[in-house]
Coordinates of C-alpha atoms in Angstrom, one line a residue:
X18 CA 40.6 51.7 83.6
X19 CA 44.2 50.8 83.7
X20 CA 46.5 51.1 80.1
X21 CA 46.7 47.3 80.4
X22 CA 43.2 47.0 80.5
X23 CA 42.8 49.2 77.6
X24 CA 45.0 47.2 75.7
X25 CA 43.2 43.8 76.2
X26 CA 39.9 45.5 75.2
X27 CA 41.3 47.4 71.4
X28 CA 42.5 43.7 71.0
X29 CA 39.2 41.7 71.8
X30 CA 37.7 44.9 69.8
X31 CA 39.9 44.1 66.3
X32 CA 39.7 40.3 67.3
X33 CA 35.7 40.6 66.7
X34 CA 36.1 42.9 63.6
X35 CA 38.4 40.9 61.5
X36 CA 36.2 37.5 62.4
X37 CA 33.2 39.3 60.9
X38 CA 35.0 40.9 57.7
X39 CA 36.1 37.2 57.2
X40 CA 32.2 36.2 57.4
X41 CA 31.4 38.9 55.0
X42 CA 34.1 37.8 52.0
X43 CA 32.8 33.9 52.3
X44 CA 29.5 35.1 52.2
X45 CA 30.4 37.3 49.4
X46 CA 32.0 34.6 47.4
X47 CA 28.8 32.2 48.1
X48 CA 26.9 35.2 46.1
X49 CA 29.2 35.1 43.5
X50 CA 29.7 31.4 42.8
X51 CA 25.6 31.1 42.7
X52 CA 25.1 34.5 40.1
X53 CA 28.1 32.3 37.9
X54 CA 25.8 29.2 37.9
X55 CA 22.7 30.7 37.2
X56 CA 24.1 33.0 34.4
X57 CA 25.4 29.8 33.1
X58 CA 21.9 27.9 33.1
X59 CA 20.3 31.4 31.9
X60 CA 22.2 31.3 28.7
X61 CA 21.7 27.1 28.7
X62 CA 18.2 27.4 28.8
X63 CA 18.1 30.4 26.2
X64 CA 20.0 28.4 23.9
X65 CA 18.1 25.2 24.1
X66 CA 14.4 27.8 23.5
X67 CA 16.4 29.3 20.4
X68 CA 17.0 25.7 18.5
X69 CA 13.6 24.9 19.6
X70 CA 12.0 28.1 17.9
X71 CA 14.6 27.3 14.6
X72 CA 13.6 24.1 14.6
X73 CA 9.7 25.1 14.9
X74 CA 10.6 28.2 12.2
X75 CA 12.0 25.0 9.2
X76 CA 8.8 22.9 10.1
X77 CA 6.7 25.7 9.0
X78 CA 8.3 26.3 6.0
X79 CA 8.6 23.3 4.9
X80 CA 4.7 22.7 5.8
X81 CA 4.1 25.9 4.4
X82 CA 5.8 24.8 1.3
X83 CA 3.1 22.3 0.3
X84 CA 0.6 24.0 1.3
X85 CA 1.3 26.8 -1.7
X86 CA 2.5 24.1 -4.1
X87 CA 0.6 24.8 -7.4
X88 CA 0.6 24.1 -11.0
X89 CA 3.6 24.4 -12.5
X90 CA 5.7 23.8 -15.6
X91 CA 9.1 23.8 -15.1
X92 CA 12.1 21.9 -15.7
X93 CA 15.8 22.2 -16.4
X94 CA 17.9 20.6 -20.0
X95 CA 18.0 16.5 -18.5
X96 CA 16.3 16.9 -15.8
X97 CA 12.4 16.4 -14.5
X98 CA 9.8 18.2 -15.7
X99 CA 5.9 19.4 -16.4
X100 CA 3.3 18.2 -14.3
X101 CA 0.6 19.0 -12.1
X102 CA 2.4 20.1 -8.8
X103 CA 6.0 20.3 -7.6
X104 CA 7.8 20.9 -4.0
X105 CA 11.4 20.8 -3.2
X106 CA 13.4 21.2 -0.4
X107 CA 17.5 21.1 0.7
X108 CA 16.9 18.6 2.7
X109 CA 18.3 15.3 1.2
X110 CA 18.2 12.3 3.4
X111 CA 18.4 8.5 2.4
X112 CA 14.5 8.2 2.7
X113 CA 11.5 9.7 1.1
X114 CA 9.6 11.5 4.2
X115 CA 6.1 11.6 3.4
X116 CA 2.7 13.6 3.6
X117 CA -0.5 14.0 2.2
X118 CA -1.5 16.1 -1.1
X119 CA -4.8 16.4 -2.0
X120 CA -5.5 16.2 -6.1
X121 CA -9.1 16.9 -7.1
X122 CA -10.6 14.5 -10.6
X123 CA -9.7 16.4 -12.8
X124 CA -6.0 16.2 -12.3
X125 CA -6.0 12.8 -13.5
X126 CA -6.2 14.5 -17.5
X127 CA -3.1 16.4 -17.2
X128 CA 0.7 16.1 -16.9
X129 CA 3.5 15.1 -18.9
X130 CA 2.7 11.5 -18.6
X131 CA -1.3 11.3 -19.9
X132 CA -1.6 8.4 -22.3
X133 CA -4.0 9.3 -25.2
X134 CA -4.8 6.7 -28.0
X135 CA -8.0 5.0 -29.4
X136 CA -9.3 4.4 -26.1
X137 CA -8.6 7.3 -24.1
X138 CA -9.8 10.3 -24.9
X139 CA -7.6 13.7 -23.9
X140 CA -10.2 16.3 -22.8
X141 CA -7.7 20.0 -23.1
X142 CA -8.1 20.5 -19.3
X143 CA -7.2 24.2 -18.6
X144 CA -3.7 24.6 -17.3
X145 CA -2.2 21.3 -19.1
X146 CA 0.3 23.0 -21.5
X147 CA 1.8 26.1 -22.1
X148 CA 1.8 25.8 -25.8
X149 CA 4.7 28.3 -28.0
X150 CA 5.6 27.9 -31.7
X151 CA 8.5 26.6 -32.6
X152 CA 9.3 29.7 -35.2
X153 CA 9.8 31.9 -32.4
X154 CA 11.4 30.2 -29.8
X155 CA 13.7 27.8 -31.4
X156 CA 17.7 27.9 -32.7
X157 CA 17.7 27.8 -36.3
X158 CA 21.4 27.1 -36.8
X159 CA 20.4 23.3 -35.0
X160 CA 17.6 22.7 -36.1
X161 CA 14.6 23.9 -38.8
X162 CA 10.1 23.9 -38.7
X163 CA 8.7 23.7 -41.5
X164 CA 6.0 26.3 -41.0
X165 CA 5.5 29.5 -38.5
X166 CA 2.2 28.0 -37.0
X167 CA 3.5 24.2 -35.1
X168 CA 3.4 24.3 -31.7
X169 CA 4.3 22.6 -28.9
X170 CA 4.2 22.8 -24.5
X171 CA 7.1 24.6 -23.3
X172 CA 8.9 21.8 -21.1
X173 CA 8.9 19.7 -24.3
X174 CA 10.2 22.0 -26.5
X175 CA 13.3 23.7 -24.2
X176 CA 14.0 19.8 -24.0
X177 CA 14.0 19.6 -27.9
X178 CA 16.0 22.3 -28.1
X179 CA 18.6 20.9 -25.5
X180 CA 18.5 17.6 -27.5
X181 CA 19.1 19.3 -31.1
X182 CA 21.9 21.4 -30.0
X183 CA 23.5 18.5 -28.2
X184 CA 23.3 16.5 -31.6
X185 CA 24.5 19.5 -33.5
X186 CA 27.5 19.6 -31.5
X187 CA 27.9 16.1 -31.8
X188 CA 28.1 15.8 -35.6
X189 CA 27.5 19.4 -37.3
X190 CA 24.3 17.8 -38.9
X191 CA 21.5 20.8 -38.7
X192 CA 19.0 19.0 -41.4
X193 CA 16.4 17.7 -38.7
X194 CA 13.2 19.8 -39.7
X195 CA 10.1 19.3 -37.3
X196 CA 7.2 18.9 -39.9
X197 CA 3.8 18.3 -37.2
X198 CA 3.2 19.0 -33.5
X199 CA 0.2 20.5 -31.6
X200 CA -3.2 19.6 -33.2
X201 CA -6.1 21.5 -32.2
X202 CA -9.6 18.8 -32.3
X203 CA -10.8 20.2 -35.7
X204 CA -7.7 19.8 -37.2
X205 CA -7.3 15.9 -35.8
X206 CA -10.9 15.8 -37.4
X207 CA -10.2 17.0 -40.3
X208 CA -7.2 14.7 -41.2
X209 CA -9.2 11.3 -39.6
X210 CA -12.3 12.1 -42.0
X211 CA -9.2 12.8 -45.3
X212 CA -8.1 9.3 -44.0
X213 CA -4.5 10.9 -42.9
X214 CA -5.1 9.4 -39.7
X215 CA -6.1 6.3 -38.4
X216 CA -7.1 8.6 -34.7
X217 CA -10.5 11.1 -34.3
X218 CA -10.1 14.0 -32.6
X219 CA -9.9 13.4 -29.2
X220 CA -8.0 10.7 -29.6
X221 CA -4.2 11.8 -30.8
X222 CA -1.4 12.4 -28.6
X223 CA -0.9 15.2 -30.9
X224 CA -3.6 17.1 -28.6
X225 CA -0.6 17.1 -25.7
X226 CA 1.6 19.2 -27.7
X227 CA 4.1 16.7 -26.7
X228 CA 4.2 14.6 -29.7
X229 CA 5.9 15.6 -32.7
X230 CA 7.1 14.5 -36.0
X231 CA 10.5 15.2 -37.6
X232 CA 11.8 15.2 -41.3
X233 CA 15.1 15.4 -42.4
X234 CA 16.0 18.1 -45.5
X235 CA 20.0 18.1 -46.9
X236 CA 20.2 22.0 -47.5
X237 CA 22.0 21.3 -50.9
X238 CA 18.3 19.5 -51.4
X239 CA 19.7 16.1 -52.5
X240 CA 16.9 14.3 -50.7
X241 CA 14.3 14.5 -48.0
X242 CA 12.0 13.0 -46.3
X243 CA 10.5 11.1 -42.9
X244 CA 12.9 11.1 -40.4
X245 CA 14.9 7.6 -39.3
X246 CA 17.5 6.6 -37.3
X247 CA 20.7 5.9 -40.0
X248 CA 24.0 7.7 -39.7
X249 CA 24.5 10.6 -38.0
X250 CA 20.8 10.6 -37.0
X251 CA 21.3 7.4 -34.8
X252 CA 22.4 9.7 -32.3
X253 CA 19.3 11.1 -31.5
X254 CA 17.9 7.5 -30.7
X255 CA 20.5 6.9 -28.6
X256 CA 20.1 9.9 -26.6
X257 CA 16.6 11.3 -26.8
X258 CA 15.5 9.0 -23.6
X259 CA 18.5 11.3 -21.8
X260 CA 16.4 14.3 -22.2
X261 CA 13.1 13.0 -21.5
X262 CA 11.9 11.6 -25.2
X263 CA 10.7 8.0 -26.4
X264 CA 9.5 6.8 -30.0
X265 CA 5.7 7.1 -29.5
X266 CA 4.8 4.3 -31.9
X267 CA 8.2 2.0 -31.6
X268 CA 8.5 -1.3 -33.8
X269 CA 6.9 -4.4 -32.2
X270 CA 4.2 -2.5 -30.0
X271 CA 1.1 -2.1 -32.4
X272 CA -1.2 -4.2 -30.2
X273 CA -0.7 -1.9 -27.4
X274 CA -0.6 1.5 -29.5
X275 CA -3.0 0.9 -32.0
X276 CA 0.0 2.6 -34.6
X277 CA 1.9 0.8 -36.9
X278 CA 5.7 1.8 -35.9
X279 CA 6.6 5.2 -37.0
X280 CA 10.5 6.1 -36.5
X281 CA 9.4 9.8 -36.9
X282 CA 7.4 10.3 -33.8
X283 CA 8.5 11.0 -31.1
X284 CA 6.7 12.4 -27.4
X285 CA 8.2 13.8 -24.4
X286 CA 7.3 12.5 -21.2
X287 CA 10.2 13.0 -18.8
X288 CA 13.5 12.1 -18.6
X289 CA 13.7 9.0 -15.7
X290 CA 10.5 7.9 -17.3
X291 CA 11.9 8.0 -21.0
X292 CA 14.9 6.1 -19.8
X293 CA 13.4 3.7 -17.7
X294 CA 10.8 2.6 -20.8
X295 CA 14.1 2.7 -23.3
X296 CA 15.9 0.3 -20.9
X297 CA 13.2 -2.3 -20.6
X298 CA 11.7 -1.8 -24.3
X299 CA 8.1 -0.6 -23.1
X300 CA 5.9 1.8 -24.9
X301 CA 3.8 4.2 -23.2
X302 CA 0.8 2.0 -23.1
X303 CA 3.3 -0.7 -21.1
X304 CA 4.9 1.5 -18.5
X305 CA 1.5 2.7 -17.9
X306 CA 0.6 -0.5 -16.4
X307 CA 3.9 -1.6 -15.3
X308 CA 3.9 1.5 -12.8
X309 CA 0.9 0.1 -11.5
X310 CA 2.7 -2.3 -9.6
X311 CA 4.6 0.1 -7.4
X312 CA 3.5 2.5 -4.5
X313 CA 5.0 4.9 -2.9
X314 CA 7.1 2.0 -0.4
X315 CA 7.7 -0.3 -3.5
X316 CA 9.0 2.9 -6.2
X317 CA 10.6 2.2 -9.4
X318 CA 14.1 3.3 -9.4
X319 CA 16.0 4.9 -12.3
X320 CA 19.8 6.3 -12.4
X321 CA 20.3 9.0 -14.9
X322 CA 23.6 10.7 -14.9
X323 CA 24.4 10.4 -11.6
X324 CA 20.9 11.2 -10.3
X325 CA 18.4 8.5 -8.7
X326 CA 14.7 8.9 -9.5
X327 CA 11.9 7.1 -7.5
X328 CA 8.2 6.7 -9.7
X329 CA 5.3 5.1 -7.9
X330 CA 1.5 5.4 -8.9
X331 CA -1.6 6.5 -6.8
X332 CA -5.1 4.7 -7.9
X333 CA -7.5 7.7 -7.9
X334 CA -10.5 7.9 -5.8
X335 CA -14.0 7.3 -7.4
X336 CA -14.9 10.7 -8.0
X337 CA -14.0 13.9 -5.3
X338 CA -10.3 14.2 -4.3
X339 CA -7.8 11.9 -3.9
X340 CA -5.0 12.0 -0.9
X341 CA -1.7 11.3 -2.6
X342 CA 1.3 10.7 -0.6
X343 CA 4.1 12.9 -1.5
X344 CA 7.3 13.1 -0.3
X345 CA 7.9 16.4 2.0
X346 CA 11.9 16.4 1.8
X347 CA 12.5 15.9 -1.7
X348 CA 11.6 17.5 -5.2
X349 CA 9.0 15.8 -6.7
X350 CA 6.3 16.1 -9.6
X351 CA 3.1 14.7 -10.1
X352 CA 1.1 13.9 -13.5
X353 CA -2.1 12.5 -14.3
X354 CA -2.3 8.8 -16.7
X355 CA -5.3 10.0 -18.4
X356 CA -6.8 6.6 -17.1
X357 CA -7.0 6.3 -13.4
X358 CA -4.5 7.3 -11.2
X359 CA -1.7 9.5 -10.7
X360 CA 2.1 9.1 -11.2
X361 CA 4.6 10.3 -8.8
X362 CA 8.0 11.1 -9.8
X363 CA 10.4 11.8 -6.7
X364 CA 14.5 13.3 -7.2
X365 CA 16.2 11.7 -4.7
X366 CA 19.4 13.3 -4.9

């Protein structure tokens, strides 16, 4: 072989070898551009199964939520309170979101809203209050009892306490002295058969241990007696509805209460509830009935201090249990009327 063809054949030689180390770095930049896009739909596709398994994760908590709602009685100075069940959530849309509770019979007797009068009788179901005395859990520099033994349920009575320190702030005035609450059904008996009370035992909303009576008692002891709403005292009328209180036995309402008007006795039953009755001058025995015409998708509405409350009844079922729709993004309580049905009270922001 001549030099010349020598030449020819190193050149054909590197010729071949650069056009297939050419082939290899396409190829080699194919690989890479296909290992970017599926690393790329990897991490897509990962992030898309993680919001699905959050998203999954909140459902079950908030179902599980319900599910291990119970009795409870709890509830902040102004703010709702004591009954049968309660649920919340942080959620806070525009719109109720609803699901199904099941309440057995007897959950009809209990909760801050049971009415109780001459012709409905409160039967002391288990778990209705959480009854203290006043003695040892009240604020003496606001407010006096005038024994060690009255009682009354806890949510009414950190409300009483709220309200008489609020007044006490308000005017200096510590002579308010609660002189009745609690009465067990002997000692109801004993003061129908006396004839210092018109009610039997069964049949007094002093049974709730949400009813009370007050007194007022100057400490230089210039006078006493039944308490009424004059001077500084108008004050508490004026603002007991704000923390959940109405006059059990206002003026104009014996046919409906069966009580000639007492401005003495008073009975918690929550705050939108108190205010909504004290806004459209209805007794208990009224907004008992007037809730009647509002479900859960026709609610009352109530604005206290900034907050908007929704209330709707459920008719109970004829014995067994009763499905009441409940809302499952919102805080929310539930109490028995004591007649037929149950009352829903929903926070709605």
């Amino acid at each position: 072989m001549t030099n010349g063809n020598k030449r020819r054949n190193r050149k054909r030689a590197a010729k071949r070898y650069r056009v297939r180390y050419d082939r290899i770095v396409a190829v080699a930049l194919v690989f890479i551009v296909l290992i970017v896009i599926i690393t790329s739909c990897a991490k897509s596709c990962s992030g898309d199964e993680n919001k699905n398994t959050k998203t999954s994760q909140g459902q079950a908590t908030s179902q599980d939520g319900t599910a291990q709602s119970s009795i409870v009685d709890n509830l902040e100075a102004s703010g709702e309170t004591d009954s049968i069940l309660s649920n919340s959530s942080e959620a806070a849309p525009t719109q109720a979101q609803f699901t199904i509770e099941a309440h057995s019979a007897g959950d009809v007797n209990r909760g801050d809203l049971v009415l109780i009068n001459a012709e409905h009788e409160y039967l002391f179901p288990s778990d209705d209050t959480e009854l203290l005395t006043l003695y040892d859990n009240i604020n003496k520099e606001y407010y006096g009892v005038s024994d060690m033994v009255i009682k009354l349920d806890a949510a009414a009575l950190n409300q009483l306490n709220a309200l008489m320190e609020a007044f006490y702030a308000e005017t200096g005035n510590n002579d308010i002295v609660v002189i009745g609450g609690y009465r067990t059904l002997e000692e109801q008996n004993d003061k129908y058969y006396s004839g210092k009370s018109t009610f039997m035992g069964g049949y007094s909303d002093y049974h709730s241990g949400r009813m009370f009576d007050m007194g007022i008692f100057p400490k230089d002891g210039s006078s006493s007696g039944y308490y009424s709403a004059t001077g500084d005292y108008s004050w508490i009328d004026e603002n007991a509805a704000q923390y959940g209180f109405i006059l059990r036995f206002p003026e104009d309402k014996e046919a409906y209460t069966g009580e000639k008007t007492r401005t003495y006795t008073y009975r918690y039953v929550g705050v939108p509830h108190a205010v909504y009755m004290e806004q459209n001058g209805l007794c208990l025995e009224e907004y008992i009935e007037k809730i009647k015409e509002h479900n859960n998708n026709d609610p009352l509405e109530v604005s206290v201090n900034g907050t908007m409350y929704q209330m709707y009844y459920v008719l109970a079922a004829e014995g067994g249990t009763t499905d009441v729709p409940v809302p499952s993004n919102k805080t929310y309580t539930v109490s028995g009327n004591n007649v037929d049905g149950y009352i829903v009270t929903v926070t709605m922001n």
